[in-house]
Coordinates of C-alpha atoms in Angstrom, one line a residue:
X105 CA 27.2 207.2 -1.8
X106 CA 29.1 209.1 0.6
X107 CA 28.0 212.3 -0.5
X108 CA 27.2 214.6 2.4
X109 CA 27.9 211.9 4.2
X110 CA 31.1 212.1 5.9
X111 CA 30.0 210.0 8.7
X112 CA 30.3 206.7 6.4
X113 CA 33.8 207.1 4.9
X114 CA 36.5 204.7 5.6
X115 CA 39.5 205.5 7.5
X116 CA 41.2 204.2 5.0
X117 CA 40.3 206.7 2.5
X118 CA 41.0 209.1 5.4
X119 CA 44.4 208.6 5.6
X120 CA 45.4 207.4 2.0
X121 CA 44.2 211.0 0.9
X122 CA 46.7 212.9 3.6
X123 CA 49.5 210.9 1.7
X124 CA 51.7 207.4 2.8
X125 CA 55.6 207.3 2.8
X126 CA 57.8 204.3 3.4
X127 CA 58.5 204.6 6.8
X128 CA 54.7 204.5 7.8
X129 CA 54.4 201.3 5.2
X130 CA 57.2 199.6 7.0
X131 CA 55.4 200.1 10.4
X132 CA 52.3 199.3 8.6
X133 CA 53.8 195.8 7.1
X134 CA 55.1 194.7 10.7
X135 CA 52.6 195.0 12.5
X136 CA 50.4 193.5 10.0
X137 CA 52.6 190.2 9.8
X138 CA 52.5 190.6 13.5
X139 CA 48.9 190.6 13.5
X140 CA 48.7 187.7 10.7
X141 CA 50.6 185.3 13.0
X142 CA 48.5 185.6 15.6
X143 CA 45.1 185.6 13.1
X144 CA 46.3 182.1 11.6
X145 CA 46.4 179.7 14.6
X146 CA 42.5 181.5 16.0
X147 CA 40.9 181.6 12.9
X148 CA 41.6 177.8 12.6
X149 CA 40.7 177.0 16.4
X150 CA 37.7 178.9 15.5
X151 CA 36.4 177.2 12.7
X152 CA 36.9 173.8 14.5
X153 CA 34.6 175.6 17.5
X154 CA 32.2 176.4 14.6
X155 CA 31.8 172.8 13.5
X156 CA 33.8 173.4 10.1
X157 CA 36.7 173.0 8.4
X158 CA 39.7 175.0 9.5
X159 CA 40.1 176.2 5.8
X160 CA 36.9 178.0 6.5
X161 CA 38.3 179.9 8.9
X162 CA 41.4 180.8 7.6
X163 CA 39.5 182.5 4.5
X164 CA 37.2 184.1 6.4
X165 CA 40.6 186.2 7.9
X166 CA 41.7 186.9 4.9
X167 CA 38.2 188.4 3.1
X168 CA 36.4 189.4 5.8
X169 CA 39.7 191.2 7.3
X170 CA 40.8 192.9 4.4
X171 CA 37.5 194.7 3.5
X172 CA 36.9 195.4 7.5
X173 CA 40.3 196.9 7.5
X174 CA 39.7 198.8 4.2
X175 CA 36.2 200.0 4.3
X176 CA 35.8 200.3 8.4
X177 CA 35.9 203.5 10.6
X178 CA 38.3 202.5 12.5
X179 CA 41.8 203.3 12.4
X180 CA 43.3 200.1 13.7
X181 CA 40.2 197.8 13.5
X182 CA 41.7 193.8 13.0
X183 CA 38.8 191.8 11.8
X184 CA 38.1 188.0 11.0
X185 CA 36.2 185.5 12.8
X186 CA 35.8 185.5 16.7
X187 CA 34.7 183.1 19.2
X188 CA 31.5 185.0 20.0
X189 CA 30.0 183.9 16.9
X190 CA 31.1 180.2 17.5
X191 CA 27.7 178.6 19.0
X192 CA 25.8 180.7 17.0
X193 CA 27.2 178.7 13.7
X194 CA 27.2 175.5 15.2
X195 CA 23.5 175.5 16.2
X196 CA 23.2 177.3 12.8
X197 CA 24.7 174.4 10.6
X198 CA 23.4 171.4 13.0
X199 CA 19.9 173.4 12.0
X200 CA 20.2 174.6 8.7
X201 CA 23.7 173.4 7.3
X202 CA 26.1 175.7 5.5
X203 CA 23.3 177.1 3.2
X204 CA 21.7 178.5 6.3
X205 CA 24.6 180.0 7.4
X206 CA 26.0 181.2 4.2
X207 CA 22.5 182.8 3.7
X208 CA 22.3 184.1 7.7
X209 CA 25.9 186.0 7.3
X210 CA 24.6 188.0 4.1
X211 CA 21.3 189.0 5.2
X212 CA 23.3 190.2 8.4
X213 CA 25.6 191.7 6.1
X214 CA 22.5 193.4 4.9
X215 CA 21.2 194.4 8.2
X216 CA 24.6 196.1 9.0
X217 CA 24.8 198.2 6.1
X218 CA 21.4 199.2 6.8
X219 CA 22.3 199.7 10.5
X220 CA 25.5 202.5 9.6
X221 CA 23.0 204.3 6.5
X222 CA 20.1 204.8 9.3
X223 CA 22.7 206.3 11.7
X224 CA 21.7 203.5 14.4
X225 CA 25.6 203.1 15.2
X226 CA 24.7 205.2 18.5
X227 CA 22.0 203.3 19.7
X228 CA 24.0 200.2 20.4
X229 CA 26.0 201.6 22.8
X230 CA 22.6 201.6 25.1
X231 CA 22.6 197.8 25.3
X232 CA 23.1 197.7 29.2
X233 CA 26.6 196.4 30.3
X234 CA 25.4 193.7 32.1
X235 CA 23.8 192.0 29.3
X236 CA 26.9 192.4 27.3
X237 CA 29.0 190.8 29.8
X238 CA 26.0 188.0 30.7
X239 CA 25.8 186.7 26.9
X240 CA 29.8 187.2 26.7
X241 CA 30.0 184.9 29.4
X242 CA 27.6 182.5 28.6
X243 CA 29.6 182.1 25.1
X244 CA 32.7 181.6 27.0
X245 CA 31.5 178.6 28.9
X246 CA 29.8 177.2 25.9
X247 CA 33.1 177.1 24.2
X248 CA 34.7 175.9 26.9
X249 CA 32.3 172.5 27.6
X250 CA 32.6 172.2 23.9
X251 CA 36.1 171.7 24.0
X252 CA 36.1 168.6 26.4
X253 CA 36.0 165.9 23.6
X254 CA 39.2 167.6 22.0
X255 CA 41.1 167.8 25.0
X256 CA 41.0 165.0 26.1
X257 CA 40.6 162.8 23.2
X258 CA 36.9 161.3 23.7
X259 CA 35.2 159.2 21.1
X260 CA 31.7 160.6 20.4
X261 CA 29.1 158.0 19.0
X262 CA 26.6 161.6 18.3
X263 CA 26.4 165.2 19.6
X264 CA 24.0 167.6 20.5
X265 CA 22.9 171.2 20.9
X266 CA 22.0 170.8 23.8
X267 CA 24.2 172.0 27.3
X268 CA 23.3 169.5 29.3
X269 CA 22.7 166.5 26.8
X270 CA 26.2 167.2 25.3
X271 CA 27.6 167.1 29.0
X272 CA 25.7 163.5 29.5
X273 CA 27.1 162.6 25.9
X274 CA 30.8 163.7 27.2
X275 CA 30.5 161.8 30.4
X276 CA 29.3 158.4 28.8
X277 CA 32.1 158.4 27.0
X278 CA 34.4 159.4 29.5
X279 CA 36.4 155.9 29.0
X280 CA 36.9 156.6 25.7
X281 CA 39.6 159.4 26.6
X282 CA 43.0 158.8 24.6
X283 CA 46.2 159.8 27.1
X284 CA 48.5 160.9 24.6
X285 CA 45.5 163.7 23.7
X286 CA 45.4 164.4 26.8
X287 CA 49.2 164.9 27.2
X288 CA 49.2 166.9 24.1
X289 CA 46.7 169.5 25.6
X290 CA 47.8 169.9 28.8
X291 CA 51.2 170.2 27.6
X292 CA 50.3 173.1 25.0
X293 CA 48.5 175.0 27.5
X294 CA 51.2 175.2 30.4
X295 CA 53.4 176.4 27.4
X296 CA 51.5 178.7 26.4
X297 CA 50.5 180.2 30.0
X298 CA 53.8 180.4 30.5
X299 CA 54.8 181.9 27.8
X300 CA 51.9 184.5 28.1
X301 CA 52.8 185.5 31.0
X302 CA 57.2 185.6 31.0
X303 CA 57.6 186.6 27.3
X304 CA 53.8 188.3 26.4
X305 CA 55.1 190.0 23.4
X306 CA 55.3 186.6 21.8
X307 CA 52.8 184.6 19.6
X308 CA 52.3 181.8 22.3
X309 CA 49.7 180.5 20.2
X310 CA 51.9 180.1 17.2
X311 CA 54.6 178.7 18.9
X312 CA 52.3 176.1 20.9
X313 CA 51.0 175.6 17.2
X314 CA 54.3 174.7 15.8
X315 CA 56.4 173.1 19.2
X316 CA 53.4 170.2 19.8
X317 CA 52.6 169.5 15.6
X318 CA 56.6 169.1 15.3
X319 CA 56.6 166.7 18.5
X320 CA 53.2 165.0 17.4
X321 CA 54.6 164.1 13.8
X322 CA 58.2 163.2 14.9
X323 CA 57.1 161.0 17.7
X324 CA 54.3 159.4 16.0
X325 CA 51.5 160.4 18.8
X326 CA 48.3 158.4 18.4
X327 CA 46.5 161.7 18.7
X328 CA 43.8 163.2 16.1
X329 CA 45.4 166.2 14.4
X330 CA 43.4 168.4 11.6
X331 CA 43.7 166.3 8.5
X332 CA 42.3 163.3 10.1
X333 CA 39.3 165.0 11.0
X334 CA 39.0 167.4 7.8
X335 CA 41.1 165.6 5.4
X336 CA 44.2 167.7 3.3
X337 CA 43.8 171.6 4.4
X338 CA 43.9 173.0 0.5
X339 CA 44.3 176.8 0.6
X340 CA 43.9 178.7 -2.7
X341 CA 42.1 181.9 -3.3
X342 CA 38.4 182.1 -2.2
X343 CA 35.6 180.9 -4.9
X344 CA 32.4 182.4 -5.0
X345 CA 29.8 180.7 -3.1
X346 CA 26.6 181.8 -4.4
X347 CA 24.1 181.3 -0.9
X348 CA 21.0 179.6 -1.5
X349 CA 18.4 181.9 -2.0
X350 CA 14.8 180.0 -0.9
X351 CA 11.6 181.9 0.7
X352 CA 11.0 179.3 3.8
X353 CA 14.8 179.1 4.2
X354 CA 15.4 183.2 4.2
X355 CA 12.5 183.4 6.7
X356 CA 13.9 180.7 9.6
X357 CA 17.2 182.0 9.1
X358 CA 16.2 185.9 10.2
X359 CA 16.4 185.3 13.9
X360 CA 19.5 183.9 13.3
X361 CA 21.3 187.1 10.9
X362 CA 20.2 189.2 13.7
X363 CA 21.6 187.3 16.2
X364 CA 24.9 187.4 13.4
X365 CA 24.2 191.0 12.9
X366 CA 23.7 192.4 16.9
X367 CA 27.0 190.5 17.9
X368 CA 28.9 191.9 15.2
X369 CA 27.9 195.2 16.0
X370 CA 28.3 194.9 19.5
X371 CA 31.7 193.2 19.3
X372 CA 33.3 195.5 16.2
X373 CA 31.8 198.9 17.7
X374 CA 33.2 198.1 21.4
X375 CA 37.0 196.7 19.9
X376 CA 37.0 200.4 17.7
X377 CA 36.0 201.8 21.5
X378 CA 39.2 200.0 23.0
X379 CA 41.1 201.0 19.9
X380 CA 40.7 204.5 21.0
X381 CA 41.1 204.7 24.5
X382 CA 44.1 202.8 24.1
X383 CA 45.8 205.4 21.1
X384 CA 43.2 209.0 21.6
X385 CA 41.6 208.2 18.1
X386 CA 38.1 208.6 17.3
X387 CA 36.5 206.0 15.1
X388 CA 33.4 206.5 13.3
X389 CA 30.4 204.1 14.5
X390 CA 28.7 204.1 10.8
X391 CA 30.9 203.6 8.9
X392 CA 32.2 200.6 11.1
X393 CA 28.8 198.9 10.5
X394 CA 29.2 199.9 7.0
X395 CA 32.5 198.3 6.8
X396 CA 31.5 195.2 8.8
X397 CA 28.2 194.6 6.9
X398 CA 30.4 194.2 3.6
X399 CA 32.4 192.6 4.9
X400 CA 30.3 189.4 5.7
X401 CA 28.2 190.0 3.0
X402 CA 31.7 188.8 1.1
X403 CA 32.4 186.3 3.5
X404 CA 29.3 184.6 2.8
X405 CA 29.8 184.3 -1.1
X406 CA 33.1 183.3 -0.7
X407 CA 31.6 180.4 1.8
X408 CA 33.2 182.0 5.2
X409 CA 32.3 182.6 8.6
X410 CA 30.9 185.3 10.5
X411 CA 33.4 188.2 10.7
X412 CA 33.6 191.1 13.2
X413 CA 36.3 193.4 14.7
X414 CA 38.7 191.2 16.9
X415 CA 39.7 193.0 20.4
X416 CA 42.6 191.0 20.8
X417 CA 44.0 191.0 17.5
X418 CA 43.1 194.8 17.2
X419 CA 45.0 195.3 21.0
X420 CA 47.8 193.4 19.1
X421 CA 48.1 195.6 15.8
X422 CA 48.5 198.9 18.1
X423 CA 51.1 197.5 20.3
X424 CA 53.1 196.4 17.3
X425 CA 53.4 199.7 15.8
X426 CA 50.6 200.0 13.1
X427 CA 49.6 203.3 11.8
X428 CA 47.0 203.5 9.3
X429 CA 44.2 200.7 8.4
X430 CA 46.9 199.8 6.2
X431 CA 48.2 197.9 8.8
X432 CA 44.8 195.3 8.7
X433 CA 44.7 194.9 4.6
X434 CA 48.6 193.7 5.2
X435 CA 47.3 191.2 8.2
X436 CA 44.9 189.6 5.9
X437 CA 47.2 189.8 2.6
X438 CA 50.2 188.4 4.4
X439 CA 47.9 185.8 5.8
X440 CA 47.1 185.2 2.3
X441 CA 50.6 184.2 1.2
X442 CA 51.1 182.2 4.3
X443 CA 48.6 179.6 3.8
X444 CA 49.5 179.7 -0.3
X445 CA 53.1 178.7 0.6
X446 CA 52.3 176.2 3.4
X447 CA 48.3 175.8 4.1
X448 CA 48.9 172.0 3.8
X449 CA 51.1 172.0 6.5
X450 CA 48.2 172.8 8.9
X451 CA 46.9 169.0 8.0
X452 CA 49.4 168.1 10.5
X453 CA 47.9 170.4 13.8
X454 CA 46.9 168.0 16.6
X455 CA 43.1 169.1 17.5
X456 CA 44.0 168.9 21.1
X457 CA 46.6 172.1 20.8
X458 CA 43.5 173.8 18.8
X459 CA 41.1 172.9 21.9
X460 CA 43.3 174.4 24.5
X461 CA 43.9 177.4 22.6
X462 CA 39.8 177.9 22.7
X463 CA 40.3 177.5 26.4
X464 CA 42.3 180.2 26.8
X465 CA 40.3 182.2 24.5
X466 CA 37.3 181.4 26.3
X467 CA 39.1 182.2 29.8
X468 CA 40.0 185.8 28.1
X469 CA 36.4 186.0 27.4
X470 CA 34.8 185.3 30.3
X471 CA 37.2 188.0 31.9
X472 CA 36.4 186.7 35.6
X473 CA 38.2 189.7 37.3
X474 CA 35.8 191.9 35.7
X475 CA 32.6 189.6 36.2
X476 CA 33.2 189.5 39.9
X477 CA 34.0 193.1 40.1
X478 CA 30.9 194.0 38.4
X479 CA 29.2 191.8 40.8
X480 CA 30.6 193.1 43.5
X481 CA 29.4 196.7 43.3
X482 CA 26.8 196.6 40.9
X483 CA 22.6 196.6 42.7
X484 CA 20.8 193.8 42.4
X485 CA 19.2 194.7 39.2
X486 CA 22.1 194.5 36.9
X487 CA 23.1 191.2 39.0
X488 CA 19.6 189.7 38.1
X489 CA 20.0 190.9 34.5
X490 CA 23.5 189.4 34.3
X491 CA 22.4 186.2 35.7
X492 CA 19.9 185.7 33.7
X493 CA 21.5 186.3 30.3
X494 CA 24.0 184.4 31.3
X495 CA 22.2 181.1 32.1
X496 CA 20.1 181.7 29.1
X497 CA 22.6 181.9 26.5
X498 CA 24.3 178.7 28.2
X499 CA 21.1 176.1 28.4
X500 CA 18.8 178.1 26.3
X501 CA 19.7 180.1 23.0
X502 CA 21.8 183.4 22.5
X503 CA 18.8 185.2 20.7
X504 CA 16.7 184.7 23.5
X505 CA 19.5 185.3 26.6
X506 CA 19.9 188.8 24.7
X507 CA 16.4 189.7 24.0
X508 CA 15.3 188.6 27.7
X509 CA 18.3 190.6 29.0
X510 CA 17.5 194.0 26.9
X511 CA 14.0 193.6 28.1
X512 CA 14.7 193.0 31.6
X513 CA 17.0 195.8 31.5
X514 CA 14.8 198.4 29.9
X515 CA 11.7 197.2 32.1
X516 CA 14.6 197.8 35.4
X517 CA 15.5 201.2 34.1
X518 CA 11.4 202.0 33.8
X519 CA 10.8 200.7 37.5
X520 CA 13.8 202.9 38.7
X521 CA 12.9 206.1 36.7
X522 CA 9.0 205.9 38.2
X523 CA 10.4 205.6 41.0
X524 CA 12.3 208.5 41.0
X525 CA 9.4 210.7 39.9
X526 CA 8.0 213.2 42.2
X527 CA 4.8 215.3 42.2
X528 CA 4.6 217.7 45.1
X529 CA 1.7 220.0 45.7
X530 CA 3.0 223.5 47.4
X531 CA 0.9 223.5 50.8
X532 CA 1.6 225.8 53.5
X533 CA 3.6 223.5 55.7
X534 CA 6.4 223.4 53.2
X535 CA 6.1 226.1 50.6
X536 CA 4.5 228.7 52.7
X537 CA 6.6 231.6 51.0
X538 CA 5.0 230.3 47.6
X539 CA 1.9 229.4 48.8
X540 CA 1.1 233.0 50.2
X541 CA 1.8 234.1 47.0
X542 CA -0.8 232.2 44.9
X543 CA -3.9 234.0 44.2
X544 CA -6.9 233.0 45.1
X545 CA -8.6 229.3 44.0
X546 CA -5.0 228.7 42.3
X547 CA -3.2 225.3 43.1
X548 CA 0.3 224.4 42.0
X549 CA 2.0 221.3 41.5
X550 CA 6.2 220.6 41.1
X551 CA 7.1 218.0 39.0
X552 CA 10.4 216.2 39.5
X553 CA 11.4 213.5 37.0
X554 CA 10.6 212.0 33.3
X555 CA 6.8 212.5 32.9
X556 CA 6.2 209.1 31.0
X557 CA 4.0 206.1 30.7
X558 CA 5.7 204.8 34.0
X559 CA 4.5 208.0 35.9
X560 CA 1.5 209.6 34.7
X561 CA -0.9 207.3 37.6
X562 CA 1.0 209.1 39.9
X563 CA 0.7 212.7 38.0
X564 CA -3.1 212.0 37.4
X565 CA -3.8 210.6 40.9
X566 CA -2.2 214.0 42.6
X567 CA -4.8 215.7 39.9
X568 CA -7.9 214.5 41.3
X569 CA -6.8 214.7 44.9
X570 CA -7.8 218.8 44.2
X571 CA -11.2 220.0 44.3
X572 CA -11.4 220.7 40.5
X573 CA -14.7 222.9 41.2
X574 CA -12.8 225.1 43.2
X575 CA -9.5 225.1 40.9
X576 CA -9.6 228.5 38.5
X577 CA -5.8 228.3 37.8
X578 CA -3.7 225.0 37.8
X579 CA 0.1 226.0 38.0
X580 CA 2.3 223.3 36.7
X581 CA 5.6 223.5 37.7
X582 CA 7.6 221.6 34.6
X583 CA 11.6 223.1 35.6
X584 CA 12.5 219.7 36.4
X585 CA 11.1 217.4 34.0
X586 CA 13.9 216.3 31.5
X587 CA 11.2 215.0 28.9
X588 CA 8.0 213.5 28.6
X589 CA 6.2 211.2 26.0
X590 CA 2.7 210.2 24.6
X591 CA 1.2 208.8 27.7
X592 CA 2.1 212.2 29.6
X593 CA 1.0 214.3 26.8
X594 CA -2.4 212.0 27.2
X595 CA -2.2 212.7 30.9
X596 CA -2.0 216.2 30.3
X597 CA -5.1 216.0 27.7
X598 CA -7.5 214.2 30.9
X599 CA -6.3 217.2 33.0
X600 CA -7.2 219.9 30.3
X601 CA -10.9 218.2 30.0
X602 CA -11.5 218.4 33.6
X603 CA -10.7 221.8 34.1
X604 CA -12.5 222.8 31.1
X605 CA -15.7 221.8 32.9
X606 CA -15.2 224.0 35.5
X607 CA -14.0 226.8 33.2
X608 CA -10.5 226.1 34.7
X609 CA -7.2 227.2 33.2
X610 CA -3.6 225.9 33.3
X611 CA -0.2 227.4 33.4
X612 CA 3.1 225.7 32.9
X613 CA 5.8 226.9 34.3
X614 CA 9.6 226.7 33.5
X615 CA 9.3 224.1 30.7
X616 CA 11.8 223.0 28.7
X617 CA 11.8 223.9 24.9
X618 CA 11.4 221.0 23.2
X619 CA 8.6 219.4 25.9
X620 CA 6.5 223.0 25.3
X621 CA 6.6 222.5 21.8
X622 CA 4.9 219.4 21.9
X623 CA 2.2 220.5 24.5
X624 CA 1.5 223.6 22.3
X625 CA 1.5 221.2 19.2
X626 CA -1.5 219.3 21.5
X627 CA -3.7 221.9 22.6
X628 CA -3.9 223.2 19.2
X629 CA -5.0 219.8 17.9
X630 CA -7.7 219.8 20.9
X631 CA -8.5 223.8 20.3
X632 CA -7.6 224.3 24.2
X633 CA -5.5 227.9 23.6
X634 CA -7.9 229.9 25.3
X635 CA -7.2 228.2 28.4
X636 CA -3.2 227.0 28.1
X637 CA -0.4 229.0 28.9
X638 CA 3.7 229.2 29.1
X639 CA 5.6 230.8 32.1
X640 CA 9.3 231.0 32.1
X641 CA 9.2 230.7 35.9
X642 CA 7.2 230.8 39.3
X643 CA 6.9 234.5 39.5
X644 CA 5.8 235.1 35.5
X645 CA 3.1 231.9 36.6
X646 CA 1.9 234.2 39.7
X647 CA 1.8 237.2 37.5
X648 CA -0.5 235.4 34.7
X649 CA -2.6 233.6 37.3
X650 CA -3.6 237.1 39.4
X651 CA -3.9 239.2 36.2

């Protein structure tokens, strides 16, 4: 499989083959429990977020983390479930139930494997940033609003989907909100911003975790914890969950696994990027989605969540000394064992500590330093973009805040790359050196920018300004046009008939390799060689054109 292919291989297999003594295994197995304490108290915040069971969660940690960690091309990658994916699975199982989802995560699965073989690793890095931080945004206040009922204890007749109806929803039951809850989560989050930010290298979350289910129990709180909401928390080693394989079902659910599929990509490919900058290794974007793709193909038949690589948890394995991927199959083993030995302790977690964990999460998330900085000095193009995305992914749907936003972005980029384009004739007032050169009935033209579909108008409007009739040489001056594609190539084709009428002949000058390969491949085709020719600069072009 990985023949030729060195692109794909795990880091793992990298560094098992260069050899593993004890004192990297002990560095490997702290950070790893390190990494494990911090996995356990997410993963089960973020299966609640999800809409299911925190069991769910905490399996989807351990599989989808050990085979991200083990197959991934990236040296410290931490995987599991993340909060990005969070309202994409609840709209997924209020839709389609757990089938849908189970059958969504494979097929992205699929599509990630796929992704890595094709090489298309690269191309995600040209998602523009401000869609990135628009949809990442948008998540974070989703998750956030979601939150309310847990926090403060509300009583919810229904739900919805919907932004807005959930916020009516929340408010009409407003005088439903239990004080002790609300005690609870306030209390668990001033503990854990303060431990965050006097004792950082602690697992605040754990500790909130264990501090408020310890005071909950003894004191007898009449506050909802996990088991009253998802009955005894049994952890075992995962069954396999064989998805649901149906025609109608696989075809509604493949907007959704590429929803699954871009945001693990996105996600797992920028948290490798991190991973480097913060220790000077270079991960391999292929074999990440390789990794990643097999990894939720066997959290889906296991019954898990979407999985992807975790920035925080990853940020989290480097600062506590890991060394080889090694470090992330010991984070999901050792998370493993803990809930063997005590997953029916977590029964006993008050929801409203789980809640204002996801607050905090979704306050990291939202990164507000960064949002205002980038609307600070970005134009108002990305701001529009950002804007955009965000509001869509918050009252709208995620698939459609990121397609709209891509769009939007690559139809911005078009407008400012026509706009940049430049077609100059050399007339005496500004090129008279040149223009005293040029033989007789020669005209010349520079080009300055991308010729493409955005900018030929503008090439074939400066055309036919010339008297054609008069035109025996047409000096193109290509030095400064980075490429070109099929609609300048067609532009080029109009020129080449009108010239042939009046016995005409053209001359580029100074063009790149690779764009004069394709305009010899087309005058071939249209049998125009007695008339096209190639100069490597202004002078060869005067030369050819008197001669």
């Amino acid at each position: 499989m990985f023949a030729n292919r060195t692109d794909l291989l795990p880091k793992f297999y990298t560094y098992a083959r260069r050899g593993y003594d004890f004192e990297t295994f002990k560095k490997d197995i702290i950070a790893g429990l390190t990494v494990a304490i911090v996995a356990l108290p997410l993963s089960m915040a973020i299966a609640i977020a999800s809409g299911v069971s925190p069991a769910v969660g905490l399996k989807t940690a351990f599989v989808a983390g050990f085979w991200i960690s083990a197959l991934g091309g990236s040296r410290f990658q931490i995987g599991g479930p993340t909060a990005a994916f969070a309202l994409v699975v609840a709209n997924i199982i209020q839709t389609h139930g757990m089938d849908g989802l189970l059958l969504a995560t494979m097929m992205a699965g699929i599509m990630l494997m796929l992704s890595g073989w094709l090489k298309l690793g690269v191309f995600l890095k040209y998602i523009p940033n401000s869609v990135v931080i628009g949809f990442t945004t948008g998540i974070a206040v989703t998750i956030f609003i979601t939150q309310i009922p847990a926090f403060f204890g509300l009583t919810l007749g229904h739900d919805s989907t919907e932004i807005v109806e959930k916020l009516k929803i929340y408010a009409s039951a407003w005088h439903t909100a239990n004080p002790f809850t609300m005690m609870v989560a306030i209390a668990s989050l001033a503990l854990m911003i303060f431990l965050r930010k006097n004792f950082p290298k602690l697992p605040f979350f754990l500790i909130a975790v264990v501090v408020f289910t310890l005071i909950v129990g003894l004191l007898h709180l009449p506050t909802q914890t996990v088991g009253d909401k998802f009955g005894t928390i049994i952890t075992t080693i995962p069954d396999i969950v064989i998805p649901k394989f149906d025609i109608k079902l696989i075809k509604e659910m493949i907007p959704s696994a590429f929803t699954i599929a871009f945001l693990a990509g996105i996600e797992s490919l920028l948290s490798a990027v991190v991973s480097d900058g913060m220790t000077g290794a270079r991960h391999r974007p292929n074999a990440e989605l390789m990794g990643q793709g097999f990894a939720n193909i066997m959290s889906a038949i296991t019954g898990g969540l979407p999985a992807t690589g975790a920035i925080a948890r990853t940020a989290t394995n480097i600062r506590a000394g890991a060394r080889t991927p090694m470090a992330g199959v010991m984070h999901a083993t050792l998370l493993l064992i803990i809930l063997m030995l005590a997953g029916r302790l977590t029964s006993y977690i008050p929801l409203a500590v789980l809640s204002a964990i996801l607050m905090i999460v979704a306050w990291n998330m939202a990164e507000i330093g960064k949002l205002i900085r980038f609307v600070k000095v970005s134009g108002n193009s990305d701001r529009t973009i950002l804007f955009i995305t965000l509001f869509l992914t918050v009252f709208a749907d995620l698939t459609v805040a990121v397609e709209v936003g891509v769009v939007l972005g690559a139809m911005f980029l078009m407008h400012k790359m026509s706009a940049n384009f430049e077609i100059e004739s050399v007339d005496a007032d500004h090129h008279s050196d040149m223009r005293e050169r040029l033989p007789p009935n020669c005209e010349m033209f520079q080009i300055n920018g991308p010729l493409f579909f955005g900018a030929v108008n503008t090439f074939i409007d400066a055309i036919e300004n010339i008297t054609t009739s008069k035109v025996k040489w047409l000096i193109i001056d290509m030095a400064h046009v980075p490429f070109t594609d099929a609609s300048g190539l067609s532009a080029f084709e109009k020129t080449f008939s009108t010239l042939k009428k009046y016995g005409g002949k053209i001359i580029f000058s100074g063009t790149k390799e690779r764009i004069a390969s394709d305009i010899k491949a087309l005058v071939t085709s249209l049998e125009r060689t007695d008339m096209v020719y190639f100069a490597k600069d202004f002078d060869e072009a005067v030369t050819l054109a008197s001669s």
